[in-house]
Amino acid sequence: MGPDVPLLNDYKQEFFLKRFPQTVLGGPRFKLGYCAPPYVYVNQIILFLIPWVLGGVGTLLYQLGIMKDYYTAALSGGLMFVTALVLQMTNLYAKQKTVTVERMQIQNTLTDEDEFEFSSCIGSETVKFIIPGKKYIINTIFHSLLAGVLCGLGTWYLLPNRITLLYSNIGGTVVIFVFGWLTICIGEYSLIINTATETATFQALDTYEITALMRPFYIFVFIAVDLAHRLLVMFLISAGTAIASYFIPSTLGVILFMTGFGFILSLNLSEIGFAFKHTMVSHLASSKSKNMHRGLRIQFGWREFIFYLTVLTFALIEASLLHQFAGFSSFSKGSPQAIASYILIILLIIMWILREIQRVYLFGVFRNPCYPKDVRTVTVFMEKQRRLMKVGVVRRILLTLVSPFAMIAFLALDRSLQNLHSVSVCIGFTRIFRMVWQNTENALMDIVVVSVAQMLVFNPDLWWNRSLDTGIRLLLVGILRDRLLQFVSKLQFAIAILLTSWTEKKQRRKSTATLITLNVVFFPILLTFIAISALLSSPLLPLFTLPVFLIGFPRPVRSWPGPVGTTACVCSDTVYYQQMVPSLAVALQSALAAGSLGLSLPGSHYLCRFQDRLMWILVLEKGFTYCGVNIKGLELQETSCHAAEAHRVDEIFEMAFEHQEHTKILSPNHHFGHILTPCTVLPVRLYSDARNVLSGIIDSHENLKHLKDDFIKVLVWMLVQYCYKKSKTWESPGSANKSNKGSFSENQRKAAVERSRPLREEDSFSVDTIEDWTDDSDIFDLEPSGRMKDRKEPGPLGDIPKVHVSIPGSVETQGQGIPQEMSPEDKLYRAVVLGLPAVDKGKQQEALPRVEFSCSYSELLSIPEEWRTAPVPPSKVNEMRQRFPEEWYHFILSQLDFFHLKEKPYNLPEALMKDKALKDLYIHGVLSCCFGLFGLDNTVPAPSHVFRAYTGGIPWSVGLDWLTGKPELFQLALKAFRYTFKLMVDKASLGPIENFKELVNYLEEYENDWYIGLVSDLEWQQAVLQEKPYLFSLGHDPNMGIYTGRVLTLQELLVQVGKLNDEAVRGQWANLSWELLYATNDDEERYSIQAHPVLLRNLTVQAADPPLGYPVYSSELLHLPLF
């Protein structure tokens, strides 16, 4: 897409131009998009000005001296309350007049496009259009009451005499009076008439009609600040002081209370509560719930409990002793508190150095000379990073144990806690005593700044030292630090948008030069916007991601409503993220604890990259020795925009981690200014994805020629293994009936036959009755009858009478007492080969003759009877006998141990090898599978047929129809064919197989360590979640006409991690929310979703929560312990 793709298409532009004036005015719809009578607009104007008229009545009475100011406010408020109720009742009457019952629907943006037919000025349709009404009766009363209060306070606030006394200017009074009442009219209209769609949209649906309260709330805030701020502040100060002095009269008690609760509240209380509840339930049930899913939850046990209890005890002892015996001296260069300050300054410098030395870039600008160069494998990286790991351990100890106790010492020695404590002392010190544990690094920075300021300014008359205690100073410094960091991040984001709108050619629009010029001319205003946005901690919203900046409304750290990880666009690629997230979480745990990911705070965003996978990590909460994160996985099927940004991410990471062998010391970061800054690499256990073109292998005539022979070998091995595993559940024949010479009893044999024979229902039409269709079935007999007489008579089971159902009118030529010496399938094949439709699966299966084994134990390896009923001509059976790999068959039998048999002869494998009946069973079974997959011809299969056989998409045939009727055998045959194909690929890549032992090793490895199938199979996803070491799949590209092989290998590999500009993400998400929820610009090719290699705009949109974003995976809240 070009840079001048429309920001809004024509339809959305018209829709936006109708909605925006409605939002500005609070709800009146003066632009409808269709012709409406004039009274529709006049009625809206009258209703819009009603609050001003009612307020004007009270104002006039006050100005004439008839009523006092508070009476006028009460009068105007009462009139507004009655008017609001009348308007709501009018809406209810109009609805009841048109329909008897009507379900109130949730307001939908599509209703803005509905057309109404107006009949009269006060008709029901007109009333319902102008006053939609409330969904709940309680809101009807509450909103009307609120409208009355708002009008009364507004009348009181905007009395001309009060404004004149305040400003002493008639012109200013008129301006404030006019615009003040316009503001109140806008708030009242949105509250009681029609609620406008707000640009500050957080929830997609306003179920409880909260949006109507937004504008009145803002008006109340301004009025309340002007009218009641003094009274409110005095009340809070008095109440807070009284409560603190009454309940905690001792300064030592205050210290212990703040220290203890500061520590306790910084712990992961939700996980501790979960562990306690789980323990209680386990004790009550007298058994632990093994099926309880804990995921990656912290295992809180006795070790953690003892650790926390020990730390809390030492903290309380330290705080109490220092406060009691050393906290009376004022701050000076040699005082105990100053000594603690020196220690804290040293700790801050050491921890800052230890944190930066673990990152690939210092300050994000210069390459760290201590970081390992050219890291590509886990082994090399772990060997080179051994020293950095020791650095991380030292930093973790300093951060977790040393720094908190040093800061408690500084706070306990502060003289502010020796005096009678006030509300300011309680607020400031309660906060910092918790921050010491909850956010140790920032608390250390704040205390160092305050202590340095105290060292530099000893003048006791200065405002900083005279009016503020240490707790309030730390509070102000903390707010200033947080807002300053936000300001810098927002400024970087704004500059990045400004510069890239011109430097990136694909982002350069016709209006770019004009927008850049305006931003440069009005740069002070831009800085003001950024400062206000940072002060309010709200995102800086770039409209359509252009250099047009607005102040977004404050949003939570997550930016999205709803529980964490409950929504994601689940697809077949989700399993790869599900498999890797546990290992990634463990690696993140170590990196966060060591500090190699930089300063991580709630709201920090990280991006991980490995091959085609992109993981988006959001830090949600952080406390003492724990961190809560959410991990999202982005789509693997890359679009053009996704691929362009992913390619830039790869370039940044490759420049940082893989191409540093020849760079100079402290070489600059060539991608400085990008919203992504590389941090480190993490060893993660996941699947590497390798895709190869199989040209020269699958189309090789030599390989295809050996495919059938290899398939027979693999199938024989698979059938033997199948029967052998099944025999482990049967009873040993020797122990079952010793008096019968070790043979199976008749009941056991019948039970085995019944287990392998499926239940069939009789049907009047089947291939078995094909010779009953004519008066003389001999016309199908194309061979001499002498051959039939030479056939061997069937066994004892062959005398079971068979039911024949003839076509009415036909003549029976075969008596029931005459044995059927030729199967109908043989006659069918001699007559028409494959010309008839599929064999009816409902036919009654003719019983086969009983197999007489020479070895009684052969029954254990006997294949099911139904697997030997394939309609194969006898000539093919003889041909299979010649092709059957007898030596391979004997070798497989010799490998069987039969350990599960209690009593067995020492020469059991030899006896099984000599049993010809058992071998014939396997010949029939192998022939049946070959017949189903390859047919009767002996030609070399084409690559297309091999691909179809691998995928199970072979064209219909009688043999395939019979094979698919035996699902278990079909799955075995399909599995054997896939193993054979993988064997063909391995032989072509690694060389020929030398002996049978090597072949067995290949097959056992396929069985135990591989899943060989298709990516679309459900078993493929299960194998990924079960962490099979290897997976193989065959694919075909119809456009290029090539066959591809895909191999997934489970191993520990390096995942690259970078930190994103938090404010850039928040700003783009704020624009996404505004653009989709307010402007309804859901065009898939809109400008704001196009690739932006610097801002990563497309990836950022993907990472948003559904329905606005579309990550394929989103984890629940993962609690990572940082011990």
XYZ file of N, CA, C and O in Angstrom, residues 324-435:
448
model
N 15.039 4.146 68.216
C 15.018 4.355 69.662
C 16.328 4.937 70.184
O 16.315 5.778 71.095
N 17.460 4.524 69.597
C 18.740 4.892 70.190
C 19.575 5.848 69.343
O 20.559 6.406 69.844
N 19.234 6.034 68.035
C 20.094 6.876 67.204
C 19.313 7.853 66.346
O 19.859 8.416 65.399
N 18.048 8.060 66.646
C 17.227 8.889 65.772
C 16.945 10.280 66.280
O 15.972 10.913 65.851
N 17.775 10.808 67.226
C 17.481 12.110 67.812
C 18.327 13.233 67.233
O 18.033 14.387 67.438
N 19.376 12.890 66.518
C 20.273 13.933 65.997
C 19.738 14.473 64.682
O 19.125 13.753 63.893
N 19.979 15.773 64.454
C 19.552 16.388 63.195
C 20.527 16.015 62.076
O 21.642 15.538 62.325
N 20.086 16.247 60.852
C 20.890 15.845 59.696
C 22.102 16.759 59.551
O 21.989 17.988 59.489
N 23.284 16.149 59.520
C 24.539 16.869 59.283
C 25.494 15.931 58.567
O 25.181 14.764 58.344
N 26.654 16.439 58.239
C 27.584 15.636 57.449
C 28.089 14.414 58.208
O 28.467 13.417 57.589
N 28.100 14.478 59.524
C 28.599 13.350 60.293
C 27.531 12.608 61.050
O 27.842 11.724 61.859
N 26.264 12.930 60.823
C 25.174 12.278 61.549
C 24.962 10.856 61.043
O 25.356 10.506 59.919
N 24.326 9.987 61.871
C 24.062 8.605 61.419
C 23.234 8.551 60.132
O 23.462 7.688 59.273
N 22.275 9.468 59.986
C 21.466 9.458 58.762
C 22.307 9.839 57.553
O 22.095 9.304 56.449
N 23.268 10.734 57.715
C 24.153 11.083 56.605
C 25.024 9.896 56.213
O 25.278 9.657 55.020
N 25.493 9.127 57.218
C 26.282 7.924 56.911
C 25.441 6.934 56.117
O 25.914 6.326 55.147
N 24.183 6.769 56.521
C 23.281 5.901 55.753
C 23.096 6.429 54.334
O 22.980 5.646 53.375
N 23.087 7.770 54.195
C 22.952 8.352 52.859
C 24.149 8.009 51.987
O 23.997 7.683 50.804
N 25.364 8.061 52.565
C 26.559 7.716 51.794
C 26.499 6.260 51.329
O 26.837 5.932 50.178
N 26.050 5.399 52.225
C 25.928 3.978 51.854
C 24.929 3.801 50.720
O 25.154 3.037 49.766
N 23.804 4.529 50.787
C 22.789 4.413 49.742
C 23.300 4.933 48.399
O 22.990 4.371 47.350
N 24.073 5.997 48.432
C 24.636 6.526 47.178
C 25.565 5.499 46.548
O 25.518 5.257 45.326
N 26.397 4.876 47.372
C 27.306 3.845 46.848
C 26.514 2.662 46.294
O 26.822 2.133 45.220
N 25.491 2.257 47.026
C 24.653 1.143 46.554
C 23.993 1.470 45.221
O 23.922 0.625 44.316
N 23.483 2.698 45.084
C 22.830 3.087 43.834
C 23.808 3.024 42.663
O 23.466 2.499 41.589
N 25.017 3.519 42.851
C 26.007 3.505 41.769
C 26.380 2.074 41.411
O 26.450 1.705 40.229
N 26.620 1.241 42.426
C 27.005 -0.158 42.160
C 25.896 -0.897 41.444
O 26.125 -1.600 40.450
N 24.671 -0.753 41.905
C 23.554 -1.473 41.280
C 23.297 -0.961 39.875
O 22.940 -1.741 38.985
N 23.462 0.319 39.669
C 23.281 0.857 38.312
C 24.328 0.284 37.365
O 24.021 -0.110 36.238
N 25.598 0.200 37.827
C 26.665 -0.366 36.989
C 26.412 -1.845 36.727
O 26.549 -2.329 35.585
N 26.027 -2.584 37.771
C 25.782 -4.025 37.608
C 24.595 -4.291 36.685
O 24.556 -5.324 36.007
N 23.625 -3.383 36.659
C 22.480 -3.565 35.756
C 22.857 -3.267 34.315
O 22.537 -4.036 33.407
N 23.546 -2.170 34.089
C 23.899 -1.788 32.724
C 24.918 -2.738 32.100
O 24.916 -2.954 30.892
N 25.793 -3.320 32.920
C 26.864 -4.162 32.388
C 26.323 -5.480 31.848
O 27.013 -6.177 31.095
N 25.078 -5.821 32.201
C 24.477 -7.069 31.719
C 23.698 -6.883 30.422
O 23.243 -7.864 29.837
N 23.542 -5.655 29.971
C 22.772 -5.388 28.755
C 23.714 -5.218 27.580
O 24.882 -4.843 27.723
N 23.199 -5.482 26.390
C 24.045 -5.440 25.203
C 24.431 -4.010 24.843
O 25.499 -3.781 24.263
N 23.586 -3.025 25.192
C 23.885 -1.619 24.926
C 23.870 -0.834 26.231
O 22.966 -0.987 27.053
N 24.885 0.031 26.407
C 24.919 0.936 27.549
C 24.069 2.157 27.252
O 24.273 2.844 26.257
N 23.094 2.412 28.089
C 22.127 3.512 27.897
C 21.352 3.366 26.591
O 20.710 4.303 26.136
N 21.412 2.205 25.960
C 20.776 2.019 24.672
C 21.512 2.667 23.519
O 21.005 2.680 22.395
N 22.746 3.168 23.768
C 23.466 3.937 22.749
C 24.736 3.229 22.301
O 24.981 3.064 21.103
N 25.576 2.787 23.260
C 26.886 2.225 22.942
C 26.909 0.733 23.253
O 26.325 0.284 24.244
N 27.626 0.001 22.395
C 27.769 -1.440 22.592
C 28.573 -1.717 23.848
O 29.633 -1.149 24.071
N 28.039 -2.600 24.682
C 28.683 -2.951 25.943
C 29.894 -3.846 25.667
O 29.746 -4.952 25.147
N 31.132 -3.416 25.993
C 32.308 -4.250 25.712
C 32.361 -5.509 26.555
O 33.049 -6.469 26.197
N 31.629 -5.549 27.670
C 31.631 -6.735 28.534
C 30.635 -7.790 28.074
O 30.669 -8.922 28.576
N 29.736 -7.413 27.172
C 28.720 -8.374 26.739
C 29.326 -9.339 25.718
O 30.110 -8.928 24.858
N 28.982 -10.637 25.784
C 29.549 -11.607 24.833
C 29.252 -11.210 23.391
O 28.154 -10.761 23.064
N 30.240 -11.403 22.530
C 30.099 -11.063 21.121
C 29.755 -12.292 20.294
O 30.206 -13.394 20.578
N 28.987 -12.053 19.241
C 28.655 -13.086 18.262
C 28.096 -14.329 18.946
O 28.620 -15.428 18.819
N 27.011 -14.152 19.703
C 26.383 -15.285 20.390
C 25.308 -15.862 19.483
O 24.364 -15.185 19.106
N 25.472 -17.144 19.141
C 24.491 -17.793 18.269
C 24.029 -19.135 18.818
O 22.971 -19.608 18.438
N 24.813 -19.759 19.661
C 24.435 -21.049 20.232
C 24.384 -20.930 21.746
O 25.056 -20.092 22.349
N 23.598 -21.816 22.358
C 23.423 -21.773 23.806
C 24.734 -22.091 24.516
O 25.100 -21.447 25.506
N 25.457 -23.083 24.004
C 26.693 -23.498 24.669
C 27.708 -22.368 24.715
O 28.279 -22.053 25.773
N 27.918 -21.717 23.576
C 28.882 -20.615 23.513
C 28.421 -19.452 24.386
O 29.220 -18.844 25.118
N 27.154 -19.148 24.332
C 26.644 -18.011 25.096
C 26.782 -18.259 26.597
O 27.227 -17.379 27.343
N 26.392 -19.452 27.063
C 26.463 -19.736 28.492
C 27.901 -19.737 28.982
O 28.183 -19.333 30.110
N 28.807 -20.170 28.134
C 30.218 -20.167 28.525
C 30.763 -18.744 28.635
O 31.498 -18.408 29.559
N 30.365 -17.891 27.688
C 30.846 -16.514 27.699
C 30.157 -15.671 28.770
O 30.722 -14.680 29.240
N 28.943 -16.039 29.143
C 28.177 -15.209 30.073
C 28.341 -15.649 31.525
O 27.629 -15.160 32.406
N 29.266 -16.540 31.786
C 29.434 -17.038 33.135
C 29.753 -15.905 34.113
O 29.243 -15.841 35.225
N 30.608 -14.975 33.683
C 30.946 -13.853 34.552
C 29.760 -12.924 34.780
O 29.541 -12.422 35.882
N 28.976 -12.713 33.725
C 27.805 -11.850 33.876
C 26.761 -12.474 34.791
O 26.015 -11.769 35.473
N 26.687 -13.800 34.800
C 25.751 -14.464 35.707
C 26.147 -14.220 37.162
O 25.283 -14.017 38.028
N 27.441 -14.219 37.444
C 27.895 -13.907 38.798
C 27.556 -12.464 39.152
O 27.169 -12.165 40.289
N 27.692 -11.575 38.173
C 27.315 -10.173 38.398
C 25.828 -10.074 38.737
O 25.420 -9.319 39.631
N 25.007 -10.836 38.017
C 23.570 -10.821 38.279
C 23.232 -11.323 39.670
O 22.322 -10.792 40.327
N 23.948 -12.350 40.151
C 23.701 -12.865 41.499
C 24.050 -11.815 42.547
O 23.301 -11.598 43.520
N 25.185 -11.132 42.360
C 25.577 -10.083 43.305
C 24.537 -8.959 43.329
O 24.133 -8.479 44.399
N 24.083 -8.561 42.146
C 23.088 -7.489 42.087
C 21.778 -7.924 42.738
O 21.110 -7.126 43.407
N 21.398 -9.180 42.550
C 20.157 -9.669 43.140
C 20.225 -9.621 44.663
O 19.252 -9.246 45.338
N 21.382 -9.983 45.233
C 21.540 -9.930 46.691
C 21.480 -8.490 47.178
O 20.812 -8.173 48.180
N 22.163 -7.588 46.474
C 22.142 -6.181 46.877
C 20.735 -5.605 46.788
O 20.320 -4.806 47.642
N 19.986 -5.989 45.754
C 18.646 -5.433 45.547
C 17.639 -6.009 46.529
O 16.768 -5.290 47.027
N 17.751 -7.295 46.829
C 16.725 -7.967 47.632
C 16.952 -7.810 49.123
O 15.984 -7.661 49.883
N 18.212 -7.824 49.557
C 18.491 -7.845 50.990
C 19.213 -6.607 51.501
O 18.817 -6.019 52.506
N 20.256 -6.172 50.806
C 21.083 -5.087 51.335
C 20.382 -3.737 51.222
O 20.268 -2.986 52.203
N 19.904 -3.402 50.026
C 19.305 -2.077 49.806
C 18.090 -1.808 50.675
O 17.974 -0.713 51.269
N 17.113 -2.741 50.804
C 15.956 -2.435 51.664
C 16.345 -2.135 53.106
O 15.814 -1.201 53.726
N 17.288 -2.896 53.660
C 17.677 -2.649 55.047
C 18.434 -1.329 55.184
O 18.299 -0.630 56.199
N 19.229 -0.968 54.183
C 19.919 0.326 54.219
C 18.923 1.472 54.161
O 19.081 2.495 54.861
N 17.884 1.347 53.345
C 16.872 2.408 53.251
C 16.034 2.486 54.521
O 15.643 3.587 54.958
N 15.742 1.343 55.145
C 15.009 1.372 56.413
C 15.832 2.082 57.478
O 15.308 2.833 58.315
N 17.153 1.844 57.449
C 18.014 2.547 58.392
C 17.942 4.054 58.180
O 17.844 4.834 59.145
N 17.979 4.516 56.941
C 17.883 5.950 56.654
C 16.555 6.519 57.146
O 16.506 7.599 57.752
N 15.463 5.799 56.901
C 14.142 6.307 57.286
C 13.946 6.268 58.790
O 13.340 7.185 59.374
N 14.438 5.204 59.427
C 14.253 5.105 60.879
C 15.033 6.178 61.619
O 14.663 6.577 62.739
N 16.127 6.669 61.043
C 16.944 7.704 61.677
C 16.435 9.114 61.403
O 17.031 10.090 61.899
N 15.374 9.238 60.610
C 14.895 10.572 60.254
C 14.237 11.237 61.464
O 13.467 10.604 62.206
N 14.534 12.511 61.629
C 14.036 13.241 62.800
C 12.548 13.555 62.703
O 11.908 13.840 63.720
N 11.983 13.494 61.497
C 10.557 13.802 61.328
C 9.684 12.837 62.110
O 8.567 13.183 62.505
N 10.178 11.630 62.340
C 9.380 10.627 63.040
C 9.473 10.757 64.558
O 8.815 10.009 65.286
N 10.321 11.680 65.060
C 10.445 11.868 66.503
C 9.372 12.800 67.044
O 9.068 12.777 68.227
N 8.812 13.647 66.175
C 7.813 14.610 66.614
C 6.419 14.002 66.540
O 6.217 12.888 66.042
N 5.444 14.778 67.019
C 4.056 14.331 66.926
C 3.687 14.197 65.462
O 3.762 15.160 64.693
N 3.298 13.017 65.061
C 3.095 12.725 63.642
C 1.790 13.353 63.136
O 0.775 13.332 63.807
N 1.878 13.868 61.926
C 0.730 14.491 61.264
C 0.316 13.641 60.079
O 0.894 12.593 59.790
N -0.737 14.128 59.380
C -1.210 13.398 58.208
C -0.135 13.339 57.136
O 0.072 12.318 56.471
N 0.599 14.442 56.960
C 1.638 14.451 55.936
C 2.719 13.424 56.232
O 3.214 12.737 55.346
N 3.080 13.311 57.526
C 4.078 12.303 57.906
C 3.544 10.898 57.642
O 4.248 10.043 57.088
N 2.294 10.669 58.002
C 1.697 9.340 57.793
C 1.643 8.983 56.311
O 2.010 7.872 55.917
N 1.205 9.939 55.495
C 1.086 9.650 54.060
C 2.456 9.411 53.436
O 2.686 8.425 52.742
N 3.375 10.323 53.681
C 4.684 10.227 53.036
C 5.469 9.010 53.460
O 5.991 8.262 52.617
N 5.547 8.754 54.782
C 6.365 7.637 55.240
C 5.696 6.286 55.008
O 6.378 5.292 54.792
N 4.356 6.237 55.086
C 3.686 4.971 54.761
C 3.980 4.560 53.334
O 4.247 3.383 53.047
N 3.962 5.531 52.438
C 4.257 5.223 51.031
C 5.690 4.738 50.850
O 5.944 3.725 50.195
N 6.663 5.457 51.426
C 8.064 5.107 51.175
C 8.444 3.801 51.867
O 9.263 3.030 51.363
N 7.841 3.507 53.033
C 8.133 2.230 53.684
C 7.620 1.047 52.858
O 8.171 -0.041 52.930
N 6.587 1.271 52.088
C 6.128 0.194 51.187
C 6.974 0.149 49.916
O 7.300 -0.924 49.425
N 7.335 1.314 49.382
C 8.139 1.335 48.158
C 9.511 0.706 48.355
O 10.112 0.189 47.414
